[in-house]
mmCIF file of C-alpha atoms in Angstrom:
data_model
loop_
_atom_site.group_PDB
_atom_site.id
_atom_site.type_symbol
_atom_site.label_atom_id
_atom_site.label_comp_id
_atom_site.label_asym_id
_atom_site.label_seq_id
_atom_site.Cartn_x
_atom_site.Cartn_y
_atom_site.Cartn_z
ATOM 1 C CA ASN A 1 -16.528 -67.499 -30.562
ATOM 2 C CA ASN A 2 -17.929 -64.248 -29.922
ATOM 3 C CA ILE A 3 -21.405 -65.317 -32.154
ATOM 4 C CA ALA A 4 -23.844 -68.214 -31.997
ATOM 5 C CA ARG A 5 -27.498 -69.402 -33.021
ATOM 6 C CA TRP A 6 -30.142 -71.060 -30.837
ATOM 7 C CA ASP A 7 -31.646 -73.884 -32.812
ATOM 8 C CA GLY A 8 -34.729 -74.518 -31.291
ATOM 9 C CA LEU A 9 -33.077 -76.229 -28.735
ATOM 10 C CA GLY A 10 -28.787 -75.681 -28.060
ATOM 11 C CA TRP A 11 -26.573 -73.483 -28.716
ATOM 12 C CA GLY A 12 -24.104 -73.505 -31.817
ATOM 13 C CA THR A 13 -21.422 -72.198 -33.114
ATOM 14 C CA VAL A 14 -21.569 -69.882 -36.548
ATOM 15 C CA GLY A 15 -18.278 -71.678 -38.600
ATOM 16 C CA GLY A 16 -16.089 -70.855 -35.869
ATOM 17 C CA GLY A 17 -16.899 -67.315 -34.486
ATOM 18 C CA VAL A 18 -14.787 -64.843 -34.406
ATOM 19 C CA THR A 19 -11.408 -63.898 -33.442
ATOM 20 C CA SER A 20 -8.565 -61.472 -32.964
ATOM 21 C CA THR A 21 -5.421 -61.974 -32.875
ATOM 22 C CA SER A 22 -4.272 -59.262 -30.506
ATOM 23 C CA GLY A 23 -6.460 -59.589 -27.644
ATOM 24 C CA THR A 24 -10.640 -60.389 -27.053
ATOM 25 C CA ALA A 25 -12.681 -60.130 -29.631
ATOM 26 C CA VAL A 26 -16.245 -58.587 -29.600
ATOM 27 C CA VAL A 27 -19.624 -58.464 -31.674
ATOM 28 C CA TYR A 28 -21.227 -55.638 -31.410
ATOM 29 C CA SER A 29 -23.283 -55.813 -33.903
ATOM 30 C CA ILE A 30 -25.363 -58.438 -35.928
ATOM 31 C CA ALA A 31 -27.506 -57.729 -38.996
ATOM 32 C CA THR A 32 -28.964 -59.705 -41.373
ATOM 33 C CA THR A 33 -29.054 -58.819 -45.572
ATOM 34 C CA GLN A 34 -31.689 -59.318 -47.531
ATOM 35 C CA ASN A 35 -30.767 -63.174 -48.135
ATOM 36 C CA GLY A 36 -30.554 -63.639 -45.074
ATOM 37 C CA GLU A 37 -26.754 -63.074 -44.670
ATOM 38 C CA ILE A 38 -25.244 -62.361 -41.169
ATOM 39 C CA ILE A 39 -23.297 -59.000 -40.482
ATOM 40 C CA ALA A 40 -20.492 -59.309 -37.264
ATOM 41 C CA THR A 41 -18.999 -55.702 -36.925
ATOM 42 C CA GLY A 42 -17.501 -55.472 -33.714
ATOM 43 C CA ASP A 43 -13.394 -55.671 -32.828
ATOM 44 C CA PHE A 44 -12.053 -58.815 -33.820
ATOM 45 C CA ASP A 45 -9.599 -59.720 -37.171
ATOM 46 C CA ARG A 46 -10.713 -62.891 -38.079
ATOM 47 C CA ALA A 47 -14.084 -65.190 -39.193
ATOM 48 C CA GLY A 48 -13.836 -68.534 -38.983
ATOM 49 C CA GLY A 49 -10.497 -68.643 -39.414
ATOM 50 C CA ASN A 50 -10.353 -66.156 -42.264
ATOM 51 C CA PRO A 51 -8.804 -62.359 -42.346
ATOM 52 C CA ALA A 52 -11.573 -60.599 -41.474
ATOM 53 C CA LEU A 53 -10.828 -56.363 -40.152
ATOM 54 C CA ARG A 54 -13.749 -55.808 -38.270
ATOM 55 C CA LEU A 55 -16.309 -56.437 -40.766
ATOM 56 C CA ALA A 56 -17.220 -60.109 -41.688
ATOM 57 C CA ARG A 57 -20.074 -61.805 -43.945
ATOM 58 C CA TRP A 58 -21.711 -65.520 -43.289
ATOM 59 C CA ASN A 59 -23.697 -66.855 -45.668
ATOM 60 C CA SER A 60 -24.140 -70.415 -44.604
ATOM 61 C CA ASN A 61 -21.225 -71.299 -46.309
ATOM 62 C CA GLY A 62 -18.706 -69.572 -44.327
ATOM 63 C CA TRP A 63 -17.236 -66.257 -43.061
ATOM 64 C CA THR A 64 -15.821 -63.363 -45.630
ATOM 65 C CA PRO A 65 -14.541 -60.054 -45.203
ATOM 66 C CA ILE A 66 -16.321 -56.970 -46.486
ATOM 67 C CA GLY A 67 -14.412 -55.006 -48.471
ATOM 68 C CA GLY A 68 -10.927 -54.049 -46.826
ATOM 69 C CA GLY A 69 -12.758 -54.350 -43.335
ATOM 70 C CA ALA A 70 -12.616 -50.991 -41.586
ATOM 71 C CA ASN A 71 -9.497 -48.789 -39.509
ATOM 72 C CA ALA A 72 -11.279 -48.658 -36.494
ATOM 73 C CA THR A 73 -13.627 -50.956 -34.379
ATOM 74 C CA VAL A 74 -17.694 -50.912 -35.668
ATOM 75 C CA LEU A 75 -19.762 -50.532 -33.229
ATOM 76 C CA ARG A 76 -23.389 -51.006 -35.166
ATOM 77 C CA VAL A 77 -24.815 -52.179 -38.470
ATOM 78 C CA SER A 78 -28.407 -51.684 -40.253
ATOM 79 C CA ARG A 79 -30.131 -52.568 -43.374
ATOM 80 C CA THR A 80 -31.946 -49.754 -44.813
ATOM 81 C CA ASP A 81 -35.536 -50.415 -46.469
ATOM 82 C CA LYS A 82 -33.677 -50.810 -49.896
ATOM 83 C CA GLY A 83 -31.081 -53.061 -47.863
ATOM 84 C CA ASN A 84 -27.922 -51.095 -47.760
ATOM 85 C CA LEU A 85 -26.056 -51.380 -45.365
ATOM 86 C CA LEU A 86 -25.306 -48.903 -42.784
ATOM 87 C CA PHE A 87 -21.628 -48.816 -40.330
ATOM 88 C CA GLY A 88 -20.691 -46.260 -37.887
#
């Protein structure tokens, strides 16, 4: 569902991935936090079945939204040297 992981032997999903209730979901950018969480941005409104408007975080246990999400498609996420996340 628009995001996958490689375990050395094959491809698998990441917690059910991301989807959209209004059309096709797209992940435009992925980054990792300093503690290994995955940040996904793009054009979607659900992550792992949970509401997540264009911004979501995977922590090995499940997906959670980041704040209230974004009001437009998020094309990029980057992490600074100090660990801050920048979205654009």
